[in-house]
CSV table of C-alpha atoms in Angstrom, one decimal:
chain,number,residue,atom,x,y,z
M,1,MET,CA,-0.4,-27.4,18.9
M,2,GLY,CA,1.7,-25.7,16.3
M,3,ILE,CA,2.7,-22.0,16.2
M,4,LEU,CA,0.0,-21.2,13.6
M,5,GLU,CA,-2.7,-22.8,15.7
M,6,LYS,CA,-1.5,-20.9,18.8
M,7,ILE,CA,-1.5,-17.6,16.9
M,8,SER,CA,-5.0,-18.3,15.6
M,9,GLU,CA,-6.3,-19.1,19.1
M,10,ILE,CA,-4.8,-15.9,20.6
M,11,GLU,CA,-6.2,-13.8,17.8
M,12,LYS,CA,-9.7,-15.3,18.4
M,13,GLU,CA,-9.4,-14.6,22.1
M,14,ILE,CA,-8.3,-11.0,21.5
M,15,ALA,CA,-11.3,-10.5,19.1
M,16,ARG,CA,-13.9,-11.8,21.6
M,17,THR,CA,-12.4,-10.0,24.7
M,18,GLN,CA,-14.1,-6.7,25.5
M,19,LYS,CA,-11.7,-3.7,25.8
M,20,ASN,CA,-12.1,-2.0,29.2
M,21,LYS,CA,-10.1,-1.3,32.4
M,22,ALA,CA,-10.7,-4.8,33.8
M,23,THR,CA,-9.3,-6.6,30.7
M,24,GLU,CA,-6.4,-4.3,29.7
M,25,TYR,CA,-3.8,-6.4,31.6
M,26,HIS,CA,-5.2,-9.6,30.0
M,27,LEU,CA,-5.1,-8.1,26.5
M,28,GLY,CA,-1.6,-6.8,27.1
M,29,LEU,CA,-0.3,-10.3,27.9
M,30,LEU,CA,-2.1,-11.8,24.9
M,31,LYS,CA,-0.5,-9.2,22.6
M,32,ALA,CA,2.9,-9.9,24.0
M,33,LYS,CA,2.4,-13.7,23.5
M,34,LEU,CA,1.1,-13.0,19.9
M,35,ALA,CA,4.2,-10.9,19.1
M,36,LYS,CA,6.5,-13.7,20.5
M,37,TYR,CA,4.8,-16.4,18.4
M,38,ARG,CA,4.9,-14.3,15.2
M,39,ALA,CA,8.6,-13.6,15.8
M,40,GLN,CA,9.2,-17.4,16.1
M,41,LEU,CA,7.2,-17.9,12.9
M,42,LEU,CA,9.5,-15.6,10.9
M,43,GLU,CA,12.7,-17.3,12.2
M,44,PRO,CA,14.2,-19.6,9.5
M,45,SER,CA,14.0,-23.2,10.4
M,46,LYS,CA,17.4,-24.8,11.2
M,47,SER,CA,16.3,-28.1,9.6
M,48,ALA,CA,15.0,-26.4,6.5
M,49,SER,CA,16.9,-27.1,3.2
M,50,SER,CA,19.0,-24.4,1.8
M,51,LYS,CA,17.6,-25.0,-1.7
M,52,GLY,CA,15.3,-22.5,-3.3
M,53,GLU,CA,15.6,-19.2,-5.0
M,54,GLY,CA,15.6,-15.9,-3.1
M,55,PHE,CA,13.9,-12.8,-4.3
M,56,ASP,CA,16.4,-10.2,-3.1
M,57,VAL,CA,18.5,-8.3,-5.7
M,58,MET,CA,21.5,-6.1,-5.1
M,59,LYS,CA,20.7,-2.6,-3.8
M,60,SER,CA,21.6,0.0,-6.4
M,61,GLY,CA,20.9,3.6,-7.2
M,62,ASP,CA,20.1,6.4,-4.7
M,63,ALA,CA,17.0,4.8,-3.2
M,64,ARG,CA,14.9,1.6,-3.3
M,65,VAL,CA,11.2,1.4,-3.7
M,66,ALA,CA,9.2,-1.9,-3.2
M,67,LEU,CA,6.0,-2.3,-5.3
M,68,ILE,CA,3.6,-4.7,-3.5
M,69,GLY,CA,0.0,-5.6,-3.9
M,70,PHE,CA,-2.4,-8.4,-4.7
M,71,PRO,CA,-2.1,-10.2,-8.0
M,72,SER,CA,-3.4,-8.5,-11.1
M,73,VAL,CA,-3.6,-4.9,-9.8
M,74,GLY,CA,-1.2,-3.5,-12.4
M,75,LYS,CA,2.3,-3.7,-10.8
M,76,SER,CA,4.1,-5.1,-13.8
M,77,THR,CA,2.4,-2.6,-16.1
M,78,PHE,CA,3.4,0.2,-13.8
M,79,LEU,CA,7.0,-1.0,-13.8
M,80,SER,CA,7.1,-1.1,-17.6
M,81,LEU,CA,5.7,2.4,-17.9
M,82,MET,CA,8.0,4.0,-15.3
M,83,THR,CA,11.3,2.2,-16.2
M,84,SER,CA,12.9,0.7,-19.3
M,85,THR,CA,12.4,-2.7,-17.9
M,86,ALA,CA,9.8,-4.9,-19.5
M,87,SER,CA,7.9,-7.0,-16.9
M,88,GLU,CA,5.5,-9.5,-18.3
M,89,ALA,CA,1.9,-8.4,-17.8
M,90,ALA,CA,-1.3,-10.4,-18.5
M,91,SER,CA,-4.9,-10.6,-17.5
M,92,TYR,CA,-4.4,-13.6,-15.3
M,93,GLU,CA,-3.1,-13.8,-11.7
M,94,PHE,CA,0.6,-14.5,-10.7
M,95,THR,CA,2.1,-13.4,-14.0
M,96,THR,CA,5.2,-12.3,-12.0
M,97,LEU,CA,6.8,-15.1,-10.1
M,98,THR,CA,10.1,-13.5,-9.0
M,99,CYS,CA,11.5,-10.0,-8.1
M,100,ILE,CA,12.0,-7.9,-11.2
M,101,PRO,CA,14.1,-4.7,-10.7
M,102,GLY,CA,13.9,-1.5,-12.7
M,103,VAL,CA,15.3,2.0,-12.5
M,104,ILE,CA,13.3,5.3,-12.5
M,105,GLU,CA,15.4,8.2,-13.6
M,106,TYR,CA,14.0,11.4,-12.0
M,107,LYS,CA,15.6,14.7,-11.2
M,108,GLY,CA,19.0,13.2,-11.7
M,109,ALA,CA,18.4,10.4,-9.3
M,110,ASN,CA,18.3,6.7,-10.0
M,111,ILE,CA,15.5,5.1,-8.0
M,112,GLN,CA,15.5,1.3,-7.9
M,113,LEU,CA,11.9,0.0,-8.3
M,114,LEU,CA,11.2,-3.6,-7.4
M,115,ASP,CA,8.2,-5.4,-8.9
M,116,LEU,CA,7.4,-8.1,-6.4
M,117,PRO,CA,5.1,-11.1,-7.0
M,118,GLY,CA,1.5,-10.6,-5.9
M,119,ILE,CA,0.9,-11.5,-2.2
M,120,ILE,CA,-2.2,-13.2,-0.9
M,121,GLU,CA,-4.0,-13.3,2.4
M,122,GLY,CA,-1.9,-15.3,4.8
M,123,ALA,CA,1.4,-14.2,3.2
M,124,ALA,CA,2.9,-13.6,6.7
M,125,GLN,CA,2.5,-17.3,7.4
M,126,GLY,CA,4.3,-18.2,4.2
M,127,LYS,CA,1.4,-18.6,1.7
M,128,GLY,CA,2.2,-17.8,-1.9
M,129,ARG,CA,5.9,-17.3,-1.1
M,130,GLY,CA,4.7,-14.3,1.0
M,131,ARG,CA,7.6,-14.4,3.4
M,132,GLN,CA,10.1,-13.8,0.7
M,133,VAL,CA,8.1,-10.9,-0.7
M,134,ILE,CA,7.7,-9.3,2.7
M,135,ALA,CA,11.4,-9.8,3.5
M,136,VAL,CA,12.4,-7.8,0.4
M,137,ALA,CA,9.9,-5.1,1.3
M,138,ARG,CA,11.7,-4.6,4.7
M,139,THR,CA,14.8,-3.5,2.8
M,140,ALA,CA,13.1,-0.7,0.9
M,141,ASP,CA,13.1,3.0,1.6
M,142,VAL,CA,9.5,3.5,0.6
M,143,VAL,CA,6.7,1.0,-0.1
M,144,ILE,CA,4.3,1.6,-2.9
M,145,MET,CA,1.1,-0.3,-2.2
M,146,MET,CA,-0.6,-0.9,-5.5
M,147,LEU,CA,-4.4,-1.3,-5.0
M,148,ASP,CA,-7.3,-2.0,-7.4
M,149,ALA,CA,-9.6,1.1,-7.2
M,150,THR,CA,-12.6,-1.1,-8.3
M,151,LYS,CA,-12.3,-3.3,-5.1
M,152,GLY,CA,-12.7,-0.6,-2.4
M,153,GLU,CA,-10.8,-0.7,0.8
M,154,VAL,CA,-10.7,-4.5,1.2
M,155,GLN,CA,-7.2,-5.0,-0.3
M,156,ARG,CA,-5.7,-2.1,1.6
M,157,SER,CA,-6.8,-3.4,5.1
M,158,LEU,CA,-5.7,-7.0,4.3
M,159,LEU,CA,-2.2,-5.9,3.1
M,160,GLU,CA,-1.7,-3.6,6.1
M,161,LYS,CA,-2.6,-6.5,8.4
M,162,GLU,CA,-0.1,-8.8,6.6
M,163,LEU,CA,2.7,-6.2,6.9
M,164,GLU,CA,1.9,-5.3,10.4
M,165,SER,CA,2.1,-8.9,11.5
M,166,VAL,CA,5.7,-9.2,10.3
M,167,GLY,CA,6.9,-6.0,11.9
M,168,ILE,CA,6.6,-3.5,9.1
M,169,ARG,CA,5.0,-0.2,10.4
M,170,LEU,CA,3.7,2.0,7.6
M,171,ASN,CA,3.6,5.8,8.0
M,172,LYS,CA,4.4,5.6,11.7
M,173,HIS,CA,7.4,6.9,13.7
M,174,LYS,CA,9.4,4.9,16.2
M,175,PRO,CA,7.9,5.1,19.7
M,176,ASN,CA,9.7,7.5,22.0
M,177,ILE,CA,10.4,5.0,24.7
M,178,TYR,CA,13.8,4.5,26.3
M,179,PHE,CA,14.3,0.8,27.1
M,180,LYS,CA,17.5,-0.8,28.4
M,181,PRO,CA,17.8,-4.3,30.0
M,182,LYS,CA,20.0,-4.5,33.1
M,183,LYS,CA,21.8,-7.2,35.0
M,184,GLY,CA,20.1,-6.4,38.3
M,185,GLY,CA,18.1,-3.9,40.3
M,186,GLY,CA,14.6,-4.9,39.1
M,187,ILE,CA,12.4,-2.8,36.8
M,188,SER,CA,12.8,1.0,36.9
M,189,PHE,CA,9.7,2.7,35.4
M,190,ASN,CA,9.3,6.4,34.7
M,191,SER,CA,7.4,8.6,32.3
M,192,THR,CA,7.6,12.3,31.4
M,193,VAL,CA,4.0,12.5,30.2
M,194,THR,CA,0.6,11.3,31.6
M,195,LEU,CA,0.0,7.8,30.4
M,196,THR,CA,-3.6,6.8,29.4
M,197,GLN,CA,-2.9,3.5,27.6
M,198,CYS,CA,-0.1,1.9,29.6
M,199,SER,CA,0.5,1.5,33.4
M,200,GLU,CA,3.5,0.4,35.4
M,201,LYS,CA,1.8,-2.9,36.2
M,202,LEU,CA,1.0,-3.6,32.6
M,203,VAL,CA,4.6,-2.8,31.6
M,204,GLN,CA,5.9,-5.2,34.2
M,205,LEU,CA,3.6,-8.0,33.1
M,206,ILE,CA,4.7,-7.6,29.4
M,207,LEU,CA,8.4,-7.6,30.4
M,208,HIS,CA,7.9,-10.7,32.6
M,209,GLU,CA,6.3,-12.4,29.5
M,210,TYR,CA,9.6,-11.8,27.7
M,211,LYS,CA,11.5,-13.2,30.8
M,212,ILE,CA,12.9,-9.7,31.5
M,213,PHE,CA,13.0,-8.9,35.2
M,214,ASN,CA,15.7,-6.2,35.3
M,215,ALA,CA,15.3,-3.2,33.0
M,216,GLU,CA,15.1,0.6,32.8
M,217,VAL,CA,11.9,2.0,31.1
M,218,LEU,CA,11.2,5.6,30.3
M,219,PHE,CA,8.1,6.7,28.4
M,220,ARG,CA,8.5,10.1,26.7
M,221,GLU,CA,5.1,9.9,24.9
M,222,ASP,CA,1.7,8.3,25.6
M,223,CYS,CA,2.2,4.9,23.8
M,224,SER,CA,0.0,1.8,23.6
M,225,PRO,CA,1.0,-1.7,24.8
M,226,ASP,CA,1.6,-2.7,21.1
M,227,GLU,CA,4.1,0.1,20.7
M,228,PHE,CA,5.9,-0.9,23.9
M,229,ILE,CA,6.1,-4.5,22.6
M,230,ASP,CA,7.6,-3.2,19.4
M,231,VAL,CA,10.3,-1.4,21.4
M,232,ILE,CA,11.1,-4.7,23.4
M,233,VAL,CA,11.3,-6.8,20.2
M,234,GLY,CA,13.5,-4.2,18.5
M,235,ASN,CA,13.3,-5.5,14.9
M,236,ARG,CA,10.4,-3.4,13.7
M,237,VAL,CA,10.9,-1.4,10.5
M,238,TYR,CA,9.3,2.0,10.2
M,239,MET,CA,8.9,3.2,6.6
M,240,PRO,CA,6.7,5.6,4.6
M,241,CYS,CA,4.1,4.0,2.3
M,242,LEU,CA,2.3,5.5,-0.7
M,243,TYR,CA,-1.2,4.0,-1.4
M,244,VAL,CA,-1.6,4.0,-5.2
M,245,TYR,CA,-5.1,3.3,-6.5
M,246,ASN,CA,-4.9,2.0,-10.1
M,247,LYS,CA,-7.7,1.5,-12.7
M,248,ILE,CA,-9.5,4.8,-11.8
M,249,ASP,CA,-10.8,4.8,-15.4
M,250,GLN,CA,-13.2,2.0,-14.3
M,251,ILE,CA,-14.9,3.9,-11.4
M,252,SER,CA,-17.0,7.0,-11.0
M,253,MET,CA,-15.6,10.5,-10.6
M,254,GLU,CA,-17.1,10.7,-7.1
M,255,GLU,CA,-15.2,7.6,-6.1
M,256,VAL,CA,-12.0,8.9,-7.6
M,257,ASP,CA,-12.4,12.1,-5.7
M,258,ARG,CA,-13.0,10.2,-2.4
M,259,LEU,CA,-9.9,8.0,-2.9
M,260,ALA,CA,-7.7,10.9,-3.9
M,261,ARG,CA,-8.5,12.8,-0.7
M,262,LYS,CA,-7.4,9.9,1.6
M,263,PRO,CA,-4.1,10.5,3.4
M,264,ASN,CA,-0.9,9.1,1.7
M,265,SER,CA,-2.9,8.2,-1.4
M,266,VAL,CA,-2.5,8.8,-5.2
M,267,VAL,CA,-5.0,7.8,-7.9
M,268,ILE,CA,-3.7,6.6,-11.3
M,269,SER,CA,-4.6,4.7,-14.4
M,270,CYS,CA,-1.8,2.6,-15.9
M,271,GLY,CA,-4.0,1.7,-18.9
M,272,MET,CA,-4.7,5.3,-19.8
M,273,LYS,CA,-1.4,6.7,-18.3
M,274,LEU,CA,-3.3,9.1,-16.0
M,275,ASN,CA,-1.6,11.0,-13.1
M,276,LEU,CA,1.7,9.2,-13.3
M,277,ASP,CA,3.7,12.5,-13.2
M,278,TYR,CA,2.0,13.5,-9.9
M,279,LEU,CA,2.9,10.0,-8.5
M,280,LEU,CA,6.5,10.6,-9.3
M,281,GLU,CA,6.4,14.0,-7.5
M,282,MET,CA,4.9,12.3,-4.4
M,283,LEU,CA,7.4,9.5,-4.5
M,284,TRP,CA,10.3,12.0,-4.6
M,285,GLU,CA,8.7,13.8,-1.6
M,286,TYR,CA,8.3,10.5,0.4
M,287,LEU,CA,11.9,9.5,-0.4
M,288,ALA,CA,13.1,12.8,1.1
M,289,LEU,CA,15.9,13.1,-1.5
M,290,THR,CA,17.6,16.4,-2.3
M,291,CYS,CA,20.0,17.3,-5.2
M,292,ILE,CA,23.3,18.9,-4.4
M,293,TYR,CA,25.2,20.7,-7.2
M,294,THR,CA,28.9,21.4,-7.0
M,295,LYS,CA,30.9,24.2,-8.6
M,296,LYS,CA,34.6,24.9,-9.2
M,297,ARG,CA,36.0,28.1,-7.9
M,298,GLY,CA,35.4,31.0,-10.3
M,299,GLN,CA,33.1,28.9,-12.5
M,300,ARG,CA,29.4,28.4,-12.8
M,301,PRO,CA,27.7,25.5,-11.0
M,302,ASP,CA,27.4,22.2,-12.9
M,303,PHE,CA,23.7,21.4,-13.1
M,304,THR,CA,24.2,18.3,-15.2
M,305,ASP,CA,25.6,16.0,-12.5
M,306,ALA,CA,23.9,16.2,-9.1
M,307,ILE,CA,24.9,14.5,-5.8
M,308,ILE,CA,21.8,12.8,-4.4
M,309,LEU,CA,21.5,12.8,-0.6
M,310,ARG,CA,18.7,12.5,2.0
M,311,LYS,CA,17.2,15.7,3.4
M,312,GLY,CA,19.0,16.7,6.6
M,313,ALA,CA,22.4,15.6,5.2
M,314,SER,CA,25.4,17.6,6.3
M,315,VAL,CA,28.4,19.1,4.4
M,316,GLU,CA,30.4,16.2,5.8
M,317,HIS,CA,28.1,13.8,4.0
M,318,VAL,CA,28.8,15.6,0.7
M,319,CYS,CA,32.6,15.5,1.3
M,320,HIS,CA,32.3,11.7,1.8
M,321,ARG,CA,30.4,11.3,-1.5
M,322,ILE,CA,33.0,13.3,-3.4
M,323,HIS,CA,36.1,11.6,-1.8
M,324,ARG,CA,36.6,9.8,1.5
M,325,SER,CA,39.6,11.8,2.4
M,326,LEU,CA,38.0,15.2,1.7
M,327,ALA,CA,36.2,15.5,5.0
M,328,SER,CA,39.4,15.3,7.0
M,329,GLN,CA,40.9,18.2,5.0
M,330,PHE,CA,37.7,20.3,5.2
M,331,LYS,CA,38.5,23.5,7.0
M,332,ALA,CA,35.0,24.9,7.6
M,333,PRO,CA,34.2,25.8,11.3
M,334,ALA,CA,31.2,23.5,11.4
M,335,PRO,CA,31.5,20.5,9.1
M,336,SER,CA,28.3,19.0,10.4
M,337,THR,CA,26.1,21.9,9.4
M,338,ALA,CA,22.9,20.7,7.7
M,339,LEU,CA,22.4,21.5,4.0
M,340,SER,CA,19.3,23.6,4.3
M,341,GLY,CA,18.1,25.1,1.1
M,342,TRP,CA,20.7,23.4,-1.1
M,343,ALA,CA,18.2,21.7,-3.3
């Protein structure tokens, strides 16, 4: 039985198993096995040929945004509207067959936007060159999930499932669990909060499934078995995602209002160029960028050339951006002071 068949069997068993106290250990083991097989599926084959064209392009600009979605939802049209790059757009599926980069110039920042080929159901297993598309998405700072507003919630749930299965966690934070394998001493388990989803026995069973018999585990928040497995695997990517519903000119006002009120969502129409300015504002907020303006002593600030940094950056980061030797010569009492209000 191949890895895909094993994954399918475990998914079917999880679906038909009732969730209650009696089955929580069994479900925890199944989820651990499922995560192991999915990790094996993503590993490149040693016997595979090195031939083939990759999608990734050199990272440039102040931030990178990946544009993903099913075929014919308007990704290429969006790229052409927001950047000076012309991406081929047509009414048939799979118009875009490779990664096409563009640059959005906004508030003095250069934001790299990647138009990725449309992915289909089963992309995580390699269908439709899906693994290459998802691999590029893992390198982005923000994911824009382009959805067809005329097709309801079907596309969103399918895409979330595909990304979840390859270790991309959308709009989630890293679980606050301390985990450190040891050479001996068995498993040391502690928690600073009351756990309602995980128990010491379940944690031990999951660790044993990964052949880990000596480790230190500390739960600082009430996490699920899935989140604990993510900590063990250690290669999960946590990134913000903006759900963009295109083609709102083809649905009712009531449906537009419903979609616009959903969390992390923006409604637009590329065909009629509706709400694109608000989408840029939301993208800037999700990227958490800030503009730093410098001034010479005795002169007015230069507002034409900004230094773009992430929010929470320190004065030391600014020094490094200006010149690598400046930080060592900086004589401020607290060079790691955060840049609050310097936007």
